[in-house]
Amino acid sequence: MSSSQPFASSPISPSHRRPRRSKFTYKNLSTLAHYATNSPLRVIAHIDLDAFYAQCEMVRLDVPADQPLAVQQWQGLIAINYPARAYGLSRHVTITEAKEKCPDIICQHVATWKEGDVSWGYSEDAWKEIASRKVSLDPYRIESRKILAVIKEALPEEKQRVEKASIDEVFLDLSAQVHAVMLERFPELGGPPPYDDPTECLPRPPTTVLDWKADALVDLDASQSEEDDPDWDDIAMLIGSEIVRDVRKKVYEKSRYTCSAGLSKNKMLAKLGSGYQKPNRQTVIRNRAVGHFLSGFKFTKIRNLGGKLGDEVVAAFNTDSVKDLLPVPIEQLKKQLGDDTGSWLYSVLRGEDHSEINPRTQIKSMLSAKSFRPSINTMEVACKWLRIFVADIFGRLVEEGVLEHKRRPKTINLHHRQGQQSRSKQIPIPMGKGITEEVLFDLAKRLLAMFIVDGRAWPCSNLSLSVGGFEDGVVGNKGIGGFLVRGDEARQLQQGGGGGMFGGGGGGGGGGSRGEPKKKRRRIKAGGIPTFFAHRWDGTGEDDGESQREDSMETPPLDEDNNGEGSGMEARNVDPIDELYEHHEDEDKEFPHGPDRDTAEQSTLPPSFQPQTDDTPSTPSVHEANDLPDNNTTTSDDTYQCSRCRQRVPETEKTEHDDFHFAQDLQNERESPPPRPPPPKAVPPTLSKNNKSKGRGRPPGGGAGGGGGVEKGQRRLAFG
DNA sequence: TCGCTTTCC
DNA sequence: TGGGAAAGCGA
């Protein structure tokens, strides 16, 4: 095996005589064919869409290429196209500032969802409704998928390795394709090595001047000169750059997106290269230019050094430049940064990075999140957002073709932020049944209940729901694991299939050990679903999961028919998964609902969805108008009688009291032990620890308007 | 595995 | 700033 980089730190090249042989061996060449990460001929590309979100809007709105445009999210700008940047605009500029500097600019707000919407949509005054809407990046995900498909189409199916690095970036390992092109273009490379010895050097490439077209060529290292004859690594890079130029051309022709690209021998350099010249340019960093290229950078621009680690290094060595760090011996780096980090940094500073291109284009997790300003204070409001998150995520699961591809997430996770404090809870998504909105919503509510039980739920400044741990299904066996339920298939037919984009992929994803003998869950035949599921909390109208998802463009708004049935008050340790199984046996109904469903009254947007202010000590208004309208009374002596347990508690304890019921309901759905309500004038027992600072008596804050019209639906089906 | 942190866009 | 996504770590 040849040493991996025979020339990487080549201090010398004094000979002006043309060597008869290449630096590279036959073996070196052959390593190219199988993407060897240590191949000295490796060709890696990084492709980065220019101001991606902005371009998406330009394409969608069909505006001219020179039209300044920014993408707005609430009061901020999250993407600015290059015409607008010419006016000195950047992110972190306010809308008004942007319009002052560039009167012609289009500030397009991102798509949003609102409660009751069947899908996301673009709304003129979305920015006014931060309190009632959540942004959707779906339009960009969809465009991203299309572009990815075009990129894959542009590459030979058997010789492509594509890693989707983010919504607007991909890495390509072009090694195998380049290898093939080299053999085809230079037949002399195909012959057997002299003496059949693979460590023999290759013949020298022809001396023809390489035509780099419009590529930005990085200057060479000091020890090199353009007059030096090219070797095979230059040829390989040139071929790679032709491929990338073709890919970019096709992306532009098929979808009008421009992108920038970097080519080099590894990911780190390719990535640095794609940002070197923007927009719409590609940069090639040949092996013999690496040193010079890198030495001009601050190392904080290098991947993984842009954050705390970078700061640490700066602090340790009092410099942020690559050049200054180059003389530092590896021992020194190790000593100050630890062995692993030190040696990693040492090689990275020299342009070495052997990380693989991970042939993965499928998603590994999905998240739907919302920051609340001001904070939210009640579980009703939280559940309403959970509803939206679930609809969002479920739609994406379907859209991505998860169901067809027999992939499914294993876990569901809720992140919660209260002030600075951020925590998350995670539970498994039960196997053995199809994933439906109702299942996800139920799990999400359980997670929320866990925070409430912890006692530190309110005021909540951020919620984010995610599913992850995607694992591959058992191919060709729908039955096992219940990857498909009947309703799913029906929905897919309605959808017209959206998942075709993610073809290849390869082994990626879960790989988790399947098939270990999991504890058998008892399946209980049941006709009924506990009344708990009749959304006491979310209240959005239920549908039967099959029909008229499309017809019902408007979701029935919250109802709060809390009739308090089945409220076991005793804290029991019940396995939530067992719970779920026992409740969801009725597979004929995908979205089962409780008997009280038909009596649910539909009101318009409830006060619980009105903007919550941080200052209002957890919300008198909320329950009064909505929650338990038939039973609850808030009397003039500032106490409140709970309809569930008939206890009278101080108004100031109302939230905790309701939270208690909420959490207990989730834990004790099936049990109906004699109610043992929390003692009045005290925090309920399970909340008794960690109950300091419940968010009362907060400083004043303003609320923004809520409500507004329902958006036009997109093509996505959601809850309805 | 879970909960958390870090990094990147 | 806010909404997403991935990966790594320690218990």
XYZ file of C-alpha atoms (C1' of nucleotides) in Angstrom:
740
model
C 0.000 0.000 0.000
C 1.441 3.280 -1.024
C 1.721 5.946 1.543
C -1.449 7.841 1.247
C -0.218 11.239 0.197
C 3.147 10.889 -1.426
C 3.304 14.535 -2.321
C 1.200 16.209 0.241
C 4.004 17.778 2.139
C 6.497 17.601 -0.648
C 9.010 20.213 0.278
C 11.027 19.704 -2.798
C 10.572 19.632 -6.470
C 13.763 21.103 -7.636
C 14.141 18.952 -10.649
C 13.094 20.635 -13.824
C 13.671 17.507 -15.698
C 10.492 15.861 -16.689
C 10.202 12.642 -14.792
C 9.537 9.663 -16.940
C 6.973 8.280 -14.645
C 4.040 9.544 -12.744
C 4.063 9.979 -8.998
C 1.179 7.575 -8.899
C 1.159 3.845 -9.059
C -1.233 1.454 -10.694
C -2.397 0.617 -7.264
C -3.127 4.255 -6.574
C -5.261 4.367 -9.647
C -7.194 1.268 -8.784
C -8.069 2.565 -5.349
C -10.061 5.254 -7.077
C -12.541 2.739 -8.338
C -13.795 1.804 -4.897
C -13.897 5.177 -3.238
C -10.911 4.468 -1.040
C -10.707 7.372 1.356
C -6.941 7.328 1.232
C -6.638 7.315 -2.526
C -4.234 10.065 -3.591
C -6.332 10.557 -6.681
C -9.611 10.984 -4.876
C -12.058 13.546 -6.256
C -14.664 15.009 -3.969
C -17.122 17.730 -4.822
C -19.306 19.878 -2.690
C -22.272 21.552 -4.298
C -24.021 24.362 -2.535
C -27.133 26.105 -3.791
C -26.756 29.870 -3.824
C -28.931 31.587 -1.218
C -31.187 28.619 -1.493
C -34.387 29.773 0.153
C -34.212 32.998 -1.788
C -33.767 31.142 -5.037
C -36.710 28.937 -4.217
C -38.882 32.000 -3.896
C -37.484 33.491 -7.063
C -38.350 30.364 -8.951
C -41.747 30.087 -7.358
C -42.603 33.713 -8.011
C -40.923 33.663 -11.363
C -39.022 36.886 -10.878
C -36.087 37.939 -13.047
C -32.653 36.786 -12.011
C -31.530 40.281 -11.098
C -34.476 41.028 -8.865
C -33.363 41.633 -5.278
C -35.254 39.316 -3.003
C -35.085 38.252 0.594
C -36.910 35.586 2.512
C -38.597 36.856 5.577
C -39.425 34.966 8.719
C -41.478 36.971 11.161
C -39.476 40.149 11.602
C -36.213 38.810 10.320
C -34.577 37.856 7.078
C -33.286 34.338 6.739
C -32.002 34.406 3.171
C -30.892 37.147 0.829
C -30.229 36.650 -2.822
C -27.124 37.948 -4.515
C -28.735 40.897 -6.295
C -29.868 42.089 -2.888
C -26.480 41.473 -1.349
C -25.103 43.909 -3.885
C -26.893 46.567 -1.865
C -24.936 45.608 1.184
C -27.741 43.600 2.674
C -27.058 40.627 4.831
C -28.965 38.571 7.289
C -29.251 40.383 10.600
C -30.623 43.361 8.762
C -34.120 44.450 9.622
C -36.884 44.557 7.071
C -37.097 48.321 7.199
C -33.376 48.659 6.820
C -33.452 46.360 3.845
C -36.188 48.340 2.189
C -34.369 51.579 2.813
C -31.183 50.360 1.270
C -32.922 48.575 -1.541
C -36.377 49.928 -2.262
C -37.085 47.395 -4.965
C -36.457 44.395 -2.792
C -39.098 41.733 -2.450
C -39.373 40.442 1.056
C -41.257 37.207 0.777
C -42.384 35.605 3.985
C -41.892 31.889 4.362
C -44.878 29.606 4.156
C -46.748 29.004 7.366
C -49.320 26.801 8.940
C -52.072 27.938 11.095
C -54.225 25.843 13.264
C -56.940 24.297 11.202
C -55.043 24.621 7.984
C -54.893 21.494 5.991
C -51.430 22.366 4.835
C -48.954 25.169 4.758
C -49.434 28.109 2.478
C -48.192 31.567 1.692
C -50.007 34.348 3.452
C -49.651 38.076 2.945
C -49.698 38.902 6.585
C -48.170 35.831 8.059
C -45.613 37.995 9.819
C -48.331 39.628 11.852
C -49.479 36.301 13.125
C -46.412 34.921 14.770
C -48.531 33.956 17.738
C -50.823 31.741 15.772
C -48.742 30.392 12.925
C -45.718 28.223 12.528
C -43.368 28.386 9.620
C -43.088 25.560 7.186
C -39.924 24.876 5.304
C -41.694 22.294 3.228
C -41.505 24.258 -0.011
C -37.737 24.263 0.317
C -37.560 20.601 1.217
C -39.564 19.809 -1.864
C -37.329 21.867 -4.097
C -34.318 20.339 -2.437
C -35.598 16.907 -3.275
C -36.189 17.846 -6.875
C -32.712 19.211 -7.228
C -31.237 16.170 -5.600
C -33.074 14.050 -8.111
C -31.635 16.087 -10.963
C -28.163 15.732 -9.569
C -28.538 12.004 -9.302
C -29.910 11.795 -12.795
C -26.894 13.621 -14.081
C -24.579 11.005 -12.665
C -24.178 7.413 -13.805
C -26.381 5.281 -11.668
C -23.781 2.675 -10.908
C -20.998 5.116 -10.219
C -22.502 7.765 -8.058
C -22.038 8.442 -4.398
C -24.148 11.296 -3.133
C -24.424 12.537 0.390
C -27.106 15.019 1.189
C -25.394 17.213 3.713
C -28.234 19.623 4.298
C -31.233 21.037 2.582
C -29.049 22.934 0.140
C -25.779 21.010 -0.028
C -24.515 17.744 -1.301
C -21.184 16.029 -1.328
C -20.275 13.896 -4.296
C -17.585 11.296 -4.343
C -16.661 11.341 -8.001
C -13.797 8.910 -7.642
C -15.303 5.917 -9.345
C -16.723 7.904 -12.196
C -13.482 9.757 -12.688
C -11.658 6.471 -12.650
C -13.858 5.153 -15.422
C -13.424 8.259 -17.507
C -9.668 8.128 -17.080
C -9.452 4.588 -18.307
C -11.618 5.407 -21.234
C -9.792 8.555 -22.126
C -6.292 7.239 -21.526
C -6.205 3.619 -22.587
C -2.579 3.358 -21.585
C -3.752 3.321 -17.999
C -5.697 0.157 -18.572
C -2.794 -2.039 -19.406
C -1.276 -4.340 -16.882
C 1.486 -2.757 -14.834
C 5.029 -3.529 -15.825
C 6.077 -6.851 -14.352
C 2.529 -7.130 -13.126
C 3.607 -5.088 -10.180
C 0.879 -2.778 -8.985
C 3.386 -0.690 -7.110
C 4.912 0.347 -10.394
C 4.359 3.936 -11.330
C 1.954 4.902 -14.013
C 3.127 6.400 -17.240
C 3.149 10.114 -17.349
C 0.018 11.825 -18.652
C 0.217 13.726 -21.935
C 1.620 17.192 -21.615
C -1.338 18.900 -23.166
C -2.449 22.003 -21.393
C -5.458 21.292 -19.286
C -8.510 23.283 -20.114
C -10.092 24.360 -16.866
C -12.802 26.355 -18.611
C -14.375 28.839 -16.271
C -13.297 27.138 -13.107
C -11.721 29.205 -10.447
C -8.314 27.686 -10.057
C -6.697 28.185 -6.767
C -3.129 29.407 -6.893
C -0.486 26.839 -6.419
C 1.791 26.324 -3.501
C 4.979 28.300 -3.540
C 7.039 25.296 -4.464
C 4.976 24.620 -7.531
C 4.537 26.360 -10.800
C 1.875 26.276 -13.455
C 4.524 25.225 -15.911
C 5.089 21.976 -14.121
C 3.588 19.194 -16.070
C 0.311 17.905 -14.831
C 0.148 14.548 -13.189
C -2.816 12.213 -12.945
C -4.246 13.923 -9.917
C -4.611 17.085 -11.970
C -6.257 15.106 -14.703
C -8.590 13.481 -12.224
C -9.548 16.834 -10.801
C -10.120 18.210 -14.263
C -12.441 15.352 -15.103
C -14.240 15.908 -11.841
C -14.699 19.533 -12.647
C -16.196 18.635 -16.002
C -18.660 16.370 -14.289
C -19.603 19.009 -11.774
C -19.980 21.639 -14.435
C -22.344 19.332 -16.235
C -24.303 18.647 -13.076
C -24.663 22.339 -12.383
C -25.722 22.990 -15.921
C -28.427 20.379 -15.714
C -29.638 21.693 -12.410
C -29.931 25.119 -13.930
C -31.583 23.952 -17.118
C -34.094 21.770 -15.380
C -34.996 23.997 -12.515
C -33.313 27.379 -12.846
C -31.268 27.041 -9.709
C -27.694 28.188 -9.612
C -25.171 26.685 -7.315
C -21.540 26.923 -6.402
C -19.186 24.022 -6.116
C -15.845 23.086 -4.756
C -13.644 20.266 -5.923
C -10.739 18.807 -4.137
C -9.352 15.661 -2.660
C -11.596 15.599 0.393
C -14.751 16.914 1.966
C -13.208 19.586 4.049
C -11.408 21.187 1.127
C -14.322 20.748 -1.248
C -16.568 22.492 1.192
C -14.153 25.313 1.675
C -13.905 25.538 -2.071
C -17.608 25.841 -2.738
C -17.730 28.918 -0.588
C -14.679 30.447 -2.162
C -16.397 32.000 -5.134
C -20.086 32.611 -5.033
C -22.522 32.642 -6.627
C -22.637 30.302 -9.554
C -18.953 29.446 -9.707
C -16.956 26.350 -9.089
C -13.556 26.263 -7.493
C -10.948 23.586 -7.951
C -8.307 23.054 -5.342
C -5.705 20.809 -6.889
C -3.513 18.804 -4.614
C -0.572 21.024 -5.281
C -2.574 24.092 -4.354
C -3.845 22.839 -1.042
C -1.158 24.334 1.123
C -1.461 27.762 -0.357
C -5.222 27.668 -0.348
C -5.503 26.650 3.254
C -2.877 28.959 4.605
C -4.998 31.936 3.668
C -7.868 30.897 5.901
C -8.795 31.385 9.453
C -9.106 27.913 10.826
C -12.423 28.895 12.292
C -13.776 28.639 8.766
C -12.991 24.959 8.696
C -15.740 22.494 9.382
C -16.042 21.663 13.056
C -13.930 24.606 14.044
C -16.637 27.193 13.675
C -17.908 26.827 17.208
C -16.674 26.253 20.675
C -13.847 24.010 19.642
C -12.568 26.736 17.359
C -12.806 29.228 20.180
C -10.905 26.864 22.373
C -8.133 26.563 19.844
C -7.993 30.310 19.413
C -7.732 30.733 23.141
C -5.063 28.072 23.438
C -2.783 29.424 20.752
C -3.719 33.041 20.519
C -4.351 33.007 16.829
C -7.131 32.190 14.461
C -5.077 31.709 11.343
C -4.081 28.430 9.805
C -0.663 29.737 8.942
C 0.183 30.538 12.538
C -0.771 27.094 13.669
C 1.203 25.215 11.055
C 4.515 25.383 12.895
C 2.985 24.036 16.078
C 4.169 20.459 16.521
C 1.588 17.750 16.818
C 2.664 16.943 20.354
C 1.872 20.453 21.367
C -1.578 20.289 19.820
C -2.254 17.006 21.520
C -1.089 18.273 24.829
C -3.331 21.291 24.758
C -6.359 19.856 23.028
C -6.228 16.207 23.851
C -4.805 13.430 21.741
C -7.704 12.945 19.407
C -8.542 16.559 18.793
C -4.897 17.464 18.567
C -4.000 14.968 15.912
C -7.212 15.632 14.065
C -6.413 19.324 13.975
C -2.870 18.660 12.913
C -3.942 16.850 9.794
C -6.843 19.120 9.017
C -4.514 22.115 9.004
C -2.522 20.304 6.354
C -5.521 19.592 4.247
C -5.915 15.991 5.268
C -9.366 14.620 5.775
C -10.195 11.009 5.130
C -13.849 11.130 6.024
C -16.134 9.233 3.740
C -18.935 10.425 1.600
C -21.872 8.756 3.200
C -24.133 7.517 0.424
C -27.227 8.695 2.144
C -29.998 10.815 0.845
C -32.746 9.763 3.143
C -33.644 11.683 6.173
C -32.751 10.448 9.627
C -35.024 12.559 11.724
C -37.791 15.055 11.355
C -38.596 17.959 13.529
C -41.332 20.500 13.876
C -40.769 23.332 16.268
C -42.006 26.648 17.457
C -40.634 29.338 19.665
C -43.177 31.135 21.745
C -42.894 34.792 22.342
C -44.409 35.421 24.648
C -44.279 32.114 26.378
C -47.236 29.806 26.608
C -48.690 28.777 29.889
C -51.286 26.117 29.426
C -51.458 22.609 28.170
C -54.395 23.476 25.980
C -52.249 25.818 24.016
C -49.359 23.400 24.067
C -51.565 20.614 22.773
C -52.822 22.776 20.014
C -49.259 23.228 18.849
C -48.582 19.554 19.253
C -51.491 18.944 16.910
C -49.894 21.137 14.332
C -46.482 19.573 14.820
C -47.947 16.124 14.403
C -49.833 17.081 11.289
C -46.669 18.590 9.906
C -44.501 15.615 10.698
C -47.047 13.072 9.632
C -47.497 14.781 6.318
C -43.769 14.739 5.818
C -43.551 11.083 6.700
C -46.104 10.327 4.056
C -44.650 12.723 1.552
C -41.160 11.438 1.821
C -42.456 8.035 1.000
C -41.620 6.591 4.341
C -44.605 4.353 4.185
C -43.887 3.033 0.741
C -40.269 2.572 1.507
C -41.119 0.687 4.593
C -39.115 2.866 6.816
C -40.408 4.133 10.062
C -39.157 6.183 12.941
C -38.524 4.361 16.166
C -38.710 7.188 18.607
C -40.540 10.383 19.223
C -39.013 13.229 21.127
C -40.280 16.430 22.644
C -37.939 19.268 23.422
C -39.082 21.810 25.852
C -37.592 25.117 26.841
C -38.369 27.168 29.836
C -36.226 30.245 30.005
C -32.673 29.042 29.696
C -33.587 25.554 30.748
C -33.939 23.150 27.932
C -34.789 19.509 28.234
C -36.138 16.709 26.166
C -38.102 13.553 26.663
C -38.170 10.641 24.366
C -40.301 7.527 24.103
C -40.432 4.705 21.614
C -43.022 4.635 18.914
C -44.720 1.323 19.434
C -44.074 -1.209 16.743
C -46.670 -3.531 15.469
C -48.979 -0.924 14.207
C -49.058 1.642 11.527
C -48.124 5.149 12.380
C -51.068 7.438 12.265
C -51.588 10.995 13.260
C -53.564 9.919 16.237
C -50.858 7.600 17.456
C -48.273 10.321 17.131
C -50.487 12.857 18.781
C -51.125 10.564 21.642
C -47.420 10.002 22.133
C -46.760 13.696 21.927
C -49.307 14.329 24.624
C -47.652 11.757 26.816
C -44.362 13.499 26.404
C -45.903 16.803 27.280
C -47.425 15.202 30.327
C -43.981 14.123 31.413
C -42.829 17.711 31.499
C -45.915 18.736 33.346
C -45.377 16.030 35.899
C -41.855 17.278 36.317
C -43.440 20.495 37.339
C -41.348 22.797 35.246
C -43.495 23.102 32.196
C -44.601 26.711 32.295
C -43.950 29.231 31.071
C -42.739 27.448 28.002
C -40.751 29.363 25.436
C -40.151 26.604 22.934
C -41.557 23.264 21.963
C -40.147 21.006 19.353
C -41.399 17.611 18.399
C -39.264 15.222 16.440
C -39.283 11.663 15.265
C -36.099 9.798 14.623
C -34.245 6.563 14.663
C -35.590 5.601 11.296
C -35.131 1.971 10.617
C -35.614 -0.103 7.541
C -38.623 -2.283 7.343
C -38.687 -5.913 6.504
C -38.678 -5.991 2.768
C -41.528 -7.764 1.171
C -43.380 -8.457 4.326
C -45.941 -5.875 5.101
C -47.361 -7.830 7.937
C -44.377 -7.792 10.148
C -44.105 -4.652 12.065
C -47.292 -3.308 10.633
C -45.564 -0.929 8.373
C -48.654 -0.374 6.417
C -52.127 -0.118 7.649
C -55.057 0.076 5.374
C -55.580 3.741 5.843
C -52.041 4.432 4.846
C -52.488 2.731 1.556
C -55.614 4.624 0.873
C -53.892 7.830 1.603
C -51.023 7.014 -0.647
C -53.382 6.473 -3.505
C -54.863 9.856 -2.885
C -51.450 11.371 -2.674
C -50.405 10.121 -6.024
C -47.147 8.993 -4.585
C -44.512 11.480 -3.774
C -41.610 9.421 -2.742
C -39.920 8.532 -5.951
C -37.121 10.953 -5.578
C -35.178 9.068 -3.024
C -34.158 6.159 -5.079
C -30.799 4.709 -4.470
C -29.313 5.412 -1.197
C -27.746 2.253 -0.199
C -27.288 0.778 3.107
C -27.587 3.922 5.138
C -30.020 4.547 7.852
C -30.772 2.506 10.831
C -28.970 -0.727 10.565
C -30.133 -1.229 14.068
C -30.386 -4.725 15.310
C -33.812 -5.814 14.395
C -35.531 -8.929 15.337
C -34.425 -9.392 18.874
C -37.193 -10.979 20.825
C -38.977 -7.973 22.084
C -41.324 -8.440 24.894
C -44.639 -9.529 23.468
C -47.345 -7.013 23.847
C -50.695 -8.302 24.645
C -53.208 -7.390 22.071
C -56.593 -6.828 23.427
C -59.601 -7.018 21.296
C -61.627 -3.982 21.899
C -64.373 -2.263 20.115
C -64.042 1.004 21.831
C -61.433 3.573 22.259
C -61.280 5.211 25.590
C -62.988 8.480 25.735
C -59.692 10.071 26.421
C -58.971 10.104 22.773
C -61.878 12.270 22.020
C -59.546 15.166 22.162
C -60.424 16.873 25.180
C -57.334 18.902 24.689
C -56.690 19.391 21.076
C -60.324 19.569 20.278
C -59.744 19.741 16.591
C -62.440 17.829 14.878
C -61.713 14.259 14.244
C -62.077 12.623 10.943
C -62.393 9.014 10.175
C -58.998 8.961 8.704
C -60.076 7.748 5.360
C -62.544 9.878 3.588
C -62.956 13.497 2.838
C -59.602 14.529 3.980
C -59.529 16.631 0.950
C -62.968 18.031 1.195
C -62.598 19.389 4.623
C -60.424 22.299 3.942
C -61.160 23.770 7.229
C -60.588 21.955 10.408
C -63.228 22.337 12.960
C -61.773 24.525 15.595
C -61.151 23.675 19.143
C -63.871 22.264 21.187
C -63.459 21.856 24.816
C -65.975 19.259 25.672
C -64.259 18.120 28.711
C -66.664 15.938 30.424
C -64.142 14.471 32.682
C -64.831 10.844 32.224
C -62.290 8.233 33.025
C -60.181 10.369 35.186
C -58.234 8.126 37.419
C -56.506 10.208 39.921
C -54.124 7.728 41.291
C -50.576 7.895 40.162
C -49.721 4.487 38.838
C -46.814 3.257 36.923
C -48.351 2.014 33.777
C -46.232 1.215 30.804
C -47.302 3.794 28.294
C -46.677 1.410 25.473
C -48.896 -1.207 26.914
C -51.406 1.471 27.383
C -51.241 2.406 23.806
C -51.592 -1.096 22.614
C -54.608 -1.699 24.585
C -56.219 1.392 23.296
C -55.540 1.104 19.657
C -56.674 -2.326 18.863
C -59.466 -1.367 16.617
C -57.640 -1.481 13.379
C -60.702 -0.886 11.358
C -60.687 2.634 12.503
C -57.598 4.480 11.773
C -58.485 7.501 13.709
C -60.694 6.196 16.409
C -62.564 8.649 18.409
C -64.520 8.593 21.512
C -68.241 8.516 21.937
C -68.448 12.103 22.917
C -67.248 13.110 19.545
C -70.634 13.778 18.078
C -71.595 15.975 20.882
C -68.557 18.106 20.471
C -69.461 21.660 19.923
C -67.451 23.554 17.442
C -66.533 26.977 18.463
C -64.223 29.311 16.744
C -60.705 29.978 17.792
C -60.771 29.621 21.508
C -59.401 32.069 23.959
C -56.847 29.458 24.830
C -55.363 30.258 21.503
C -55.345 33.935 22.020
C -51.907 35.327 22.586
C -50.604 34.534 25.966
C -48.707 37.191 27.669
C -45.822 36.398 29.854
C -47.046 38.718 32.484
C -50.510 37.446 32.987
C -49.985 35.133 35.871
C -50.882 31.973 34.154
C -54.051 32.858 32.554
C -57.340 33.343 34.099
C -58.868 33.864 30.729
C -58.029 30.557 29.296
C -60.171 28.161 31.135
C -62.962 30.461 31.896
C -64.343 30.713 28.480
C -63.407 27.342 27.206
C -62.493 24.725 29.532
C -65.319 22.949 31.152
C -67.808 25.642 30.451
C -70.588 23.590 31.919
C -69.046 22.823 35.204
C -66.310 25.105 36.159
C -66.985 28.171 38.070
C -64.697 30.963 38.843
C -66.194 32.792 41.673
C -65.675 36.273 42.855
C -63.589 35.089 45.738
C -60.876 34.090 43.316
C -61.280 30.419 43.746
C -62.119 27.930 41.127
C -64.043 24.742 41.320
C -62.669 21.918 39.267
C -65.233 19.983 37.355
C -63.195 16.877 37.566
C -62.727 16.520 41.247
C -65.155 19.174 42.417
C -62.497 20.662 44.543
C -62.192 24.324 45.008
C -58.702 25.654 44.617
C -57.290 29.152 44.560
C -57.275 30.766 41.184
C -53.533 30.928 41.402
C -53.318 27.154 41.573
C -55.639 26.530 38.700
C -52.953 25.824 36.150
C -51.198 23.361 38.348
C -54.430 21.730 39.204
C -55.424 21.300 35.600
C -51.966 20.122 34.734
C -52.329 17.514 37.365
C -55.444 16.153 35.780
C -53.847 16.272 32.409
C -50.848 14.291 33.482
C -52.918 11.841 35.430
C -55.253 11.264 32.548
C -52.374 10.272 30.403
C -51.008 7.880 32.895
C -54.223 6.334 34.047
C -56.438 6.239 31.073
C -57.835 2.861 31.807
C -57.933 2.898 35.490
C -60.800 4.338 37.340
C -59.793 4.146 40.921
C -61.601 6.338 43.340
C -60.548 9.857 42.550
C -58.076 11.228 44.956
C -57.716 14.835 44.026
C -54.785 16.953 44.920
C -55.212 18.753 48.146
C -56.406 22.275 47.770
C -54.140 25.181 48.428
C -51.160 23.058 47.665
C -49.333 21.761 44.710
C -50.568 18.341 43.675
C -48.455 15.523 45.076
C -46.710 14.503 41.943
C -45.769 18.043 41.336
C -44.484 18.595 44.778
C -40.863 18.374 43.911
C -39.192 20.757 41.594
C -42.007 23.134 41.816
C -40.215 26.289 42.552
C -40.638 29.207 40.238
C -43.742 28.364 38.401
C -43.604 31.426 36.271
C -45.924 33.549 38.225
C -45.642 37.230 38.546
C -43.682 37.823 35.435
C -42.997 41.236 34.009
C -45.435 42.751 31.567
C -45.309 41.895 27.922
C -47.353 42.527 24.854
C -49.390 40.132 22.839
C -49.875 40.072 19.145
C -53.069 39.466 17.342
C -54.190 36.014 16.585
C -56.707 34.620 14.237
C -57.198 35.313 10.615
C -58.297 33.583 7.510
C -57.552 30.054 6.584
C -55.013 29.617 3.896
C -55.444 27.973 0.632
C -54.389 24.417 0.929
C -51.353 23.037 -0.727
C -51.414 19.587 -2.078
C -50.734 17.956 1.188
C -53.209 16.159 3.271
C -53.080 16.649 6.910
C -55.482 16.308 9.673
C -58.784 17.502 8.745
C -31.438 3.500 25.351
C -31.878 8.443 27.020
C -30.920 13.176 27.706
C -27.859 16.445 26.486
C -24.394 19.125 23.781
C -22.215 20.740 19.686
C -22.122 21.987 15.012
C -23.845 23.305 10.811
C -27.269 25.489 7.612
C -33.330 34.861 15.304
C -35.665 30.681 14.408
C -36.448 26.354 12.485
C -34.071 22.077 11.017
C -30.879 18.408 10.790
C -26.845 15.422 12.146
C -23.487 13.444 15.267
C -21.144 12.462 19.587
C -20.926 11.575 24.535
C -21.697 9.762 29.108
C -24.486 7.282 32.120
